[in-house]
Tab-separated table of N, CA and C in Angstrom:
chain	number	residue	atom	x	y	z
V	943	ASP	N	-3.684	24.136	4.905
V	943	ASP	CA	-3.785	25.232	3.975
V	943	ASP	C	-4.787	24.961	2.852
V	944	GLY	N	-5.452	23.812	2.879
V	944	GLY	CA	-6.507	23.516	1.930
V	944	GLY	C	-6.065	22.987	0.579
V	945	ARG	N	-4.768	22.845	0.335
V	945	ARG	CA	-4.346	22.343	-0.968
V	945	ARG	C	-4.175	20.830	-0.923
V	946	LEU	N	-4.249	20.214	-2.085
V	946	LEU	CA	-4.073	18.776	-2.190
V	946	LEU	C	-2.669	18.475	-2.681
V	947	ASP	N	-2.005	17.555	-2.029
V	947	ASP	CA	-0.701	17.084	-2.460
V	947	ASP	C	-0.802	15.583	-2.649
V	948	GLY	N	-0.033	15.053	-3.570
V	948	GLY	CA	0.028	13.614	-3.730
V	948	GLY	C	-1.001	13.066	-4.695
V	949	LEU	N	-1.032	11.768	-4.745
V	949	LEU	CA	-1.889	11.045	-5.673
V	949	LEU	C	-3.310	10.971	-5.146
V	950	ILE	N	-4.262	11.300	-5.989
V	950	ILE	CA	-5.672	11.123	-5.644
V	950	ILE	C	-6.074	9.761	-6.197
V	951	HIS	N	-6.507	8.878	-5.338
V	951	HIS	CA	-6.635	7.466	-5.665
V	951	HIS	C	-7.643	7.149	-6.759
V	952	ALA	N	-8.851	7.677	-6.702
V	952	ALA	CA	-9.877	7.301	-7.681
V	952	ALA	C	-9.466	7.657	-9.114
V	953	PRO	N	-8.978	8.865	-9.387
V	953	PRO	CA	-8.540	9.144	-10.761
V	953	PRO	C	-7.376	8.257	-11.204
V	954	PHE	N	-6.483	7.913	-10.277
V	954	PHE	CA	-5.386	7.023	-10.650
V	954	PHE	C	-5.906	5.638	-11.008
V	955	ALA	N	-6.883	5.138	-10.266
V	955	ALA	CA	-7.464	3.828	-10.582
V	955	ALA	C	-8.054	3.839	-11.991
V	956	THR	N	-8.742	4.899	-12.349
V	956	THR	CA	-9.294	5.031	-13.702
V	956	THR	C	-8.169	5.052	-14.733
V	957	TYR	N	-7.120	5.806	-14.457
V	957	TYR	CA	-5.973	5.887	-15.358
V	957	TYR	C	-5.320	4.513	-15.537
V	958	ALA	N	-5.097	3.781	-14.446
V	958	ALA	CA	-4.469	2.461	-14.528
V	958	ALA	C	-5.300	1.517	-15.388
V	959	HIS	N	-6.608	1.623	-15.278
V	959	HIS	CA	-7.483	0.793	-16.116
V	959	HIS	C	-7.364	1.207	-17.584
V	960	GLN	N	-7.464	2.496	-17.851
V	960	GLN	CA	-7.435	2.973	-19.233
V	960	GLN	C	-6.068	2.771	-19.886
V	961	ARG	N	-5.006	3.003	-19.161
V	961	ARG	CA	-3.656	2.939	-19.738
V	961	ARG	C	-3.128	1.518	-19.850
V	962	TRP	N	-3.360	0.692	-18.818
V	962	TRP	CA	-2.771	-0.638	-18.788
V	962	TRP	C	-3.791	-1.773	-18.755
V	963	GLY	N	-5.061	-1.459	-18.757
V	963	GLY	CA	-6.085	-2.496	-18.741
V	963	GLY	C	-6.175	-3.257	-17.432
V	964	LEU	N	-5.678	-2.673	-16.369
V	964	LEU	CA	-5.731	-3.318	-15.053
V	964	LEU	C	-7.089	-3.110	-14.403
V	965	ALA	N	-7.539	-4.104	-13.690
V	965	ALA	CA	-8.642	-3.880	-12.765
V	965	ALA	C	-8.039	-3.062	-11.626
V	966	ALA	N	-8.590	-1.914	-11.350
V	966	ALA	CA	-8.043	-1.030	-10.318
V	966	ALA	C	-9.201	-0.384	-9.582
V	967	GLU	N	-9.178	-0.527	-8.265
V	967	GLU	CA	-10.272	0.005	-7.451
V	967	GLU	C	-9.705	0.799	-6.285
V	968	ALA	N	-10.055	2.078	-6.212
V	968	ALA	CA	-9.688	2.893	-5.055
V	968	ALA	C	-10.581	2.470	-3.900
V	969	ARG	N	-9.967	2.177	-2.747
V	969	ARG	CA	-10.730	1.694	-1.600
V	969	ARG	C	-10.405	2.521	-0.364
V	970	SER	N	-11.445	3.097	0.228
V	970	SER	CA	-11.320	3.802	1.493
V	970	SER	C	-12.642	3.639	2.234
V	971	PRO	N	-12.673	2.833	3.239
V	971	PRO	CA	-11.531	2.178	3.870
V	971	PRO	C	-11.107	0.915	3.124
V	972	LEU	N	-9.862	0.556	3.326
V	972	LEU	CA	-9.312	-0.731	2.924
V	972	LEU	C	-8.662	-1.290	4.182
V	973	ASP	N	-9.382	-2.169	4.845
V	973	ASP	CA	-8.917	-2.696	6.127
V	973	ASP	C	-7.691	-3.588	5.949
V	974	ALA	N	-6.734	-3.450	6.832
V	974	ALA	CA	-5.524	-4.269	6.791
V	974	ALA	C	-5.859	-5.755	6.842
V	975	GLU	N	-6.944	-6.110	7.511
V	975	GLU	CA	-7.337	-7.512	7.624
V	975	GLU	C	-7.722	-8.115	6.277
V	976	GLU	N	-8.073	-7.285	5.298
V	976	GLU	CA	-8.436	-7.762	3.963
V	976	GLU	C	-7.215	-8.078	3.100
V	977	LEU	N	-6.081	-7.527	3.435
V	977	LEU	CA	-4.911	-7.608	2.565
V	977	LEU	C	-4.420	-9.029	2.312
V	978	PRO	N	-4.295	-9.903	3.312
V	978	PRO	CA	-3.796	-11.247	3.010
V	978	PRO	C	-4.630	-11.980	1.957
V	979	ALA	N	-5.943	-11.899	2.042
V	979	ALA	CA	-6.794	-12.594	1.066
V	979	ALA	C	-6.656	-11.983	-0.323
V	980	LEU	N	-6.574	-10.662	-0.406
V	980	LEU	CA	-6.391	-10.011	-1.709
V	980	LEU	C	-5.068	-10.436	-2.343
V	981	LEU	N	-4.010	-10.438	-1.562
V	981	LEU	CA	-2.698	-10.810	-2.072
V	981	LEU	C	-2.657	-12.287	-2.446
V	982	GLU	N	-3.266	-13.130	-1.647
V	982	GLU	CA	-3.328	-14.565	-1.942
V	982	GLU	C	-4.071	-14.818	-3.248
V	983	ALA	N	-5.046	-13.975	-3.559
V	983	ALA	CA	-5.832	-14.111	-4.793
V	983	ALA	C	-5.097	-13.540	-6.010
V	984	GLY	N	-3.866	-13.065	-5.821
V	984	GLY	CA	-3.078	-12.565	-6.937
V	984	GLY	C	-3.199	-11.081	-7.192
V	985	ARG	N	-3.844	-10.385	-6.305
V	985	ARG	CA	-3.953	-8.939	-6.449
V	985	ARG	C	-2.741	-8.270	-5.783
V	986	LEU	N	-2.548	-7.005	-6.101
V	986	LEU	CA	-1.558	-6.161	-5.440
V	986	LEU	C	-2.306	-4.986	-4.851
V	987	ALA	N	-1.706	-4.319	-3.891
V	987	ALA	CA	-2.371	-3.164	-3.289
V	987	ALA	C	-1.367	-2.038	-3.083
V	988	MET	N	-1.695	-0.878	-3.646
V	988	MET	CA	-0.937	0.334	-3.347
V	988	MET	C	-1.546	0.907	-2.078
V	989	LEU	N	-0.735	1.065	-1.046
V	989	LEU	CA	-1.231	1.476	0.259
V	989	LEU	C	-0.687	2.841	0.649
V	990	SER	N	-1.529	3.638	1.263
V	990	SER	CA	-1.124	4.933	1.784
V	990	SER	C	-0.555	4.739	3.187
V	991	VAL	N	0.741	5.000	3.321
V	991	VAL	CA	1.448	4.835	4.594
V	991	VAL	C	2.297	6.078	4.849
V	992	HIS	N	2.752	6.242	6.067
V	992	HIS	CA	3.705	7.318	6.341
V	992	HIS	C	5.084	6.891	5.822
V	993	PRO	N	5.869	7.826	5.246
V	993	PRO	CA	7.178	7.471	4.698
V	993	PRO	C	8.134	6.827	5.700
V	994	SER	N	7.959	7.082	6.976
V	994	SER	CA	8.873	6.510	7.972
V	994	SER	C	8.669	5.013	8.156
V	995	ILE	N	7.788	4.407	7.367
V	995	ILE	CA	7.646	2.950	7.411
V	995	ILE	C	8.973	2.282	7.043
V	996	ARG	N	9.827	3.004	6.321
V	996	ARG	CA	11.101	2.409	5.905
V	996	ARG	C	12.021	2.125	7.080
V	997	THR	N	11.797	2.803	8.211
V	997	THR	CA	12.612	2.542	9.400
V	997	THR	C	11.785	1.963	10.545
V	998	LEU	N	10.500	1.753	10.299
V	998	LEU	CA	9.568	1.314	11.347
V	998	LEU	C	9.643	2.246	12.558
V	999	ASP	N	9.657	3.534	12.263
V	999	ASP	CA	9.675	4.577	13.292
V	999	ASP	C	8.657	4.255	14.386
V	1000	PRO	N	9.062	4.282	15.654
V	1000	PRO	CA	8.111	3.958	16.719
V	1000	PRO	C	7.001	4.991	16.893
V	1001	GLN	N	7.213	6.230	16.413
V	1001	GLN	CA	6.192	7.270	16.572
V	1001	GLN	C	6.116	8.158	15.331
V	1002	PRO	N	5.557	7.636	14.217
V	1002	PRO	CA	5.413	8.509	13.053
V	1002	PRO	C	4.440	9.640	13.371
V	1003	PRO	N	4.611	10.806	12.749
V	1003	PRO	CA	3.752	11.942	13.067
V	1003	PRO	C	2.299	11.759	12.642
V	1004	ARG	N	2.061	10.886	11.679
V	1004	ARG	CA	0.699	10.632	11.192
V	1004	ARG	C	0.750	9.382	10.327
V	1005	ALA	N	-0.405	8.918	9.934
V	1005	ALA	CA	-0.498	7.817	8.975
V	1005	ALA	C	-0.692	8.415	7.585
V	1006	GLY	N	-0.266	7.687	6.565
V	1006	GLY	CA	-0.495	8.106	5.188
V	1006	GLY	C	0.513	9.114	4.676
V	1007	GLY	N	0.347	9.467	3.393
V	1007	GLY	CA	1.186	10.465	2.763
V	1007	GLY	C	2.229	9.913	1.808
V	1008	HIS	N	2.349	8.594	1.713
V	1008	HIS	CA	3.361	7.948	0.872
V	1008	HIS	C	2.759	6.637	0.387
V	1009	LEU	N	3.109	6.220	-0.818
V	1009	LEU	CA	2.566	4.975	-1.356
V	1009	LEU	C	3.619	3.884	-1.407
V	1010	VAL	N	3.208	2.686	-1.007
V	1010	VAL	CA	4.016	1.481	-1.153
V	1010	VAL	C	3.152	0.437	-1.841
V	1011	LEU	N	3.794	-0.585	-2.388
V	1011	LEU	CA	3.075	-1.658	-3.055
V	1011	LEU	C	3.136	-2.908	-2.194
V	1012	ALA	N	1.978	-3.375	-1.733
V	1012	ALA	CA	1.908	-4.621	-0.965
V	1012	ALA	C	1.940	-5.779	-1.952
V	1013	VAL	N	2.902	-6.690	-1.760
V	1013	VAL	CA	3.117	-7.772	-2.719
V	1013	VAL	C	2.967	-9.164	-2.116
V	1014	GLY	N	2.850	-9.271	-0.818
V	1014	GLY	CA	2.714	-10.579	-0.197
V	1014	GLY	C	2.470	-10.446	1.291
V	1015	ALA	N	2.164	-11.573	1.901
V	1015	ALA	CA	1.892	-11.576	3.342
V	1015	ALA	C	2.124	-12.973	3.888
V	1016	ASP	N	2.479	-13.024	5.139
V	1016	ASP	CA	2.459	-14.277	5.879
V	1016	ASP	C	1.807	-13.985	7.223
V	1017	GLU	N	1.818	-14.942	8.107
V	1017	GLU	CA	1.119	-14.784	9.380
V	1017	GLU	C	1.621	-13.588	10.184
V	1018	GLY	N	2.908	-13.290	10.082
V	1018	GLY	CA	3.477	-12.232	10.909
V	1018	GLY	C	3.760	-10.919	10.217
V	1019	HIS	N	3.758	-10.919	8.860
V	1019	HIS	CA	4.251	-9.743	8.140
V	1019	HIS	C	3.472	-9.449	6.869
V	1020	LEU	N	3.488	-8.179	6.503
V	1020	LEU	CA	3.094	-7.728	5.176
V	1020	LEU	C	4.397	-7.439	4.435
V	1021	PHE	N	4.493	-7.867	3.182
V	1021	PHE	CA	5.682	-7.633	2.371
V	1021	PHE	C	5.383	-6.503	1.396
V	1022	ILE	N	6.243	-5.490	1.392
V	1022	ILE	CA	6.013	-4.318	0.545
V	1022	ILE	C	7.233	-4.023	-0.319
V	1023	HIS	N	6.967	-3.353	-1.431
V	1023	HIS	CA	8.012	-2.690	-2.211
V	1023	HIS	C	7.836	-1.207	-1.918
V	1024	ASN	N	8.909	-0.573	-1.497
V	1024	ASN	CA	8.870	0.823	-1.081
V	1024	ASN	C	9.907	1.602	-1.889
V	1025	PRO	N	9.471	2.473	-2.811
V	1025	PRO	CA	10.440	3.179	-3.646
V	1025	PRO	C	11.416	4.047	-2.859
V	1026	SER	N	11.052	4.471	-1.667
V	1026	SER	CA	11.979	5.283	-0.875
V	1026	SER	C	12.603	4.492	0.264
V	1027	GLY	N	12.476	3.172	0.213
V	1027	GLY	CA	13.125	2.337	1.215
V	1027	GLY	C	14.627	2.265	0.968
V	1028	PHE	N	15.331	1.669	1.895
V	1028	PHE	CA	16.774	1.530	1.776
V	1028	PHE	C	17.110	0.261	1.002
V	1029	PRO	N	18.029	0.335	0.004
V	1029	PRO	CA	18.438	-0.872	-0.714
V	1029	PRO	C	18.940	-1.934	0.270
V	1030	ASN	N	18.641	-3.177	-0.036
V	1030	ASN	CA	19.040	-4.310	0.807
V	1030	ASN	C	18.495	-4.213	2.220
V	1031	GLY	N	17.359	-3.535	2.367
V	1031	GLY	CA	16.772	-3.416	3.699
V	1031	GLY	C	15.277	-3.244	3.649
V	1032	SER	N	14.845	-2.040	3.348
V	1032	SER	CA	13.411	-1.752	3.425
V	1032	SER	C	12.825	-1.343	2.076
V	1033	GLN	N	13.496	-1.746	0.981
V	1033	GLN	CA	13.013	-1.342	-0.337
V	1033	GLN	C	12.255	-2.460	-1.040
V	1034	SER	N	12.847	-3.626	-1.217
V	1034	SER	CA	12.215	-4.739	-1.930
V	1034	SER	C	11.841	-5.848	-0.962
V	1035	PHE	N	10.614	-6.282	-1.061
V	1035	PHE	CA	10.097	-7.337	-0.183
V	1035	PHE	C	10.384	-7.026	1.287
V	1036	ALA	N	10.227	-5.764	1.639
V	1036	ALA	CA	10.438	-5.342	3.025
V	1036	ALA	C	9.350	-5.940	3.907
V	1037	ARG	N	9.754	-6.467	5.037
V	1037	ARG	CA	8.825	-7.109	5.969
V	1037	ARG	C	8.346	-6.087	6.992
V	1038	VAL	N	7.028	-5.877	7.010
V	1038	VAL	CA	6.426	-4.975	7.992
V	1038	VAL	C	5.569	-5.835	8.917
V	1039	PRO	N	5.931	-5.944	10.186
V	1039	PRO	CA	5.109	-6.738	11.099
V	1039	PRO	C	3.675	-6.198	11.153
V	1040	TRP	N	2.713	-7.113	11.140
V	1040	TRP	CA	1.305	-6.699	11.230
V	1040	TRP	C	1.079	-5.821	12.453
V	1041	ALA	N	1.768	-6.128	13.542
V	1041	ALA	CA	1.589	-5.357	14.776
V	1041	ALA	C	2.045	-3.907	14.626
V	1042	ASP	N	2.919	-3.629	13.658
V	1042	ASP	CA	3.431	-2.272	13.448
V	1042	ASP	C	2.700	-1.512	12.350
V	1043	LEU	N	2.034	-2.206	11.453
V	1043	LEU	CA	1.446	-1.567	10.277
V	1043	LEU	C	0.505	-0.422	10.621
V	1044	GLY	N	-0.301	-0.566	11.642
V	1044	GLY	CA	-1.305	0.439	11.982
V	1044	GLY	C	-0.751	1.817	12.289
V	1045	ARG	N	0.502	1.893	12.736
V	1045	ARG	CA	1.111	3.205	13.011
V	1045	ARG	C	1.308	4.026	11.739
V	1046	PHE	N	1.453	3.354	10.615
V	1046	PHE	CA	1.813	4.001	9.357
V	1046	PHE	C	0.666	4.043	8.354
V	1047	TYR	N	-0.175	3.039	8.390
V	1047	TYR	CA	-1.185	2.811	7.353
V	1047	TYR	C	-2.423	3.667	7.589
V	1048	ALA	N	-2.837	4.390	6.542
V	1048	ALA	CA	-3.990	5.289	6.627
V	1048	ALA	C	-5.319	4.587	6.362
V	1049	GLY	N	-5.290	3.287	6.083
V	1049	GLY	CA	-6.537	2.550	5.876
V	1049	GLY	C	-7.175	2.774	4.518
V	1050	ARG	N	-6.355	3.173	3.545
V	1050	ARG	CA	-6.883	3.375	2.192
V	1050	ARG	C	-5.808	2.984	1.182
V	1051	GLY	N	-6.275	2.700	-0.042
V	1051	GLY	CA	-5.325	2.337	-1.082
V	1051	GLY	C	-6.028	2.021	-2.382
V	1052	ILE	N	-5.276	1.408	-3.276
V	1052	ILE	CA	-5.775	1.031	-4.593
V	1052	ILE	C	-5.465	-0.444	-4.788
V	1053	VAL	N	-6.500	-1.237	-5.023
V	1053	VAL	CA	-6.340	-2.669	-5.266
V	1053	VAL	C	-6.189	-2.869	-6.767
V	1054	LEU	N	-5.128	-3.572	-7.168
V	1054	LEU	CA	-4.808	-3.797	-8.573
V	1054	LEU	C	-4.863	-5.280	-8.898
V	1055	GLY	N	-5.280	-5.605	-10.108
V	1055	GLY	CA	-5.298	-6.983	-10.564
V	1055	GLY	C	-5.620	-7.030	-12.034
V	1056	SER	N	-5.943	-8.213	-12.508
V	1056	SER	CA	-6.356	-8.334	-13.903
V	1056	SER	C	-7.827	-8.713	-13.936
V	1057	TYR	N	-8.461	-8.471	-15.057
V	1057	TYR	CA	-9.872	-8.822	-15.179
V	1057	TYR	C	-10.064	-10.323	-15.327
V	1058	ALA	N	-8.979	-11.062	-15.565
V	1058	ALA	CA	-9.073	-12.516	-15.671
V	1058	ALA	C	-9.154	-13.178	-14.302
V	1059	ASP	N	-8.824	-12.441	-13.249
V	1059	ASP	CA	-8.832	-13.006	-11.880
V	1059	ASP	C	-10.232	-13.364	-11.450
C-alpha cells in the first residue's frame, strides 16, 4: 500500500548519536558474517528480523519487520535480546543458530558502539 511502518534506520542512527552520544551506523547490507567480529570488538547490532525468530519458525513469511539486539556470538550461535521473546526462553541471551538466522534476518541493521572503540 506504499506506506512505511516501523523504524527507519538512518534517522534512528542519527538520533542515537545526538541523544546518547553513541557511534551509530545504519548498514544495508549488513552481512551476518560480519556480526561476530563486530560483537567481539564490543559493538552491538540492532538487526531487522522476522518476529517469529522467537520460536525459530521453520517457515517465516518473510525476513525483517522486527528489531532485536545482537549481544554476542559463538561458533554455533548468535545471542540476541528480543523484546517480544518469551521470558526464560527467547527473550534474553536467546541463542539463534547461525544455520537458522538467514530465514529471519533481512540483512540490515544498526551497528552501535562508543567513539572510544
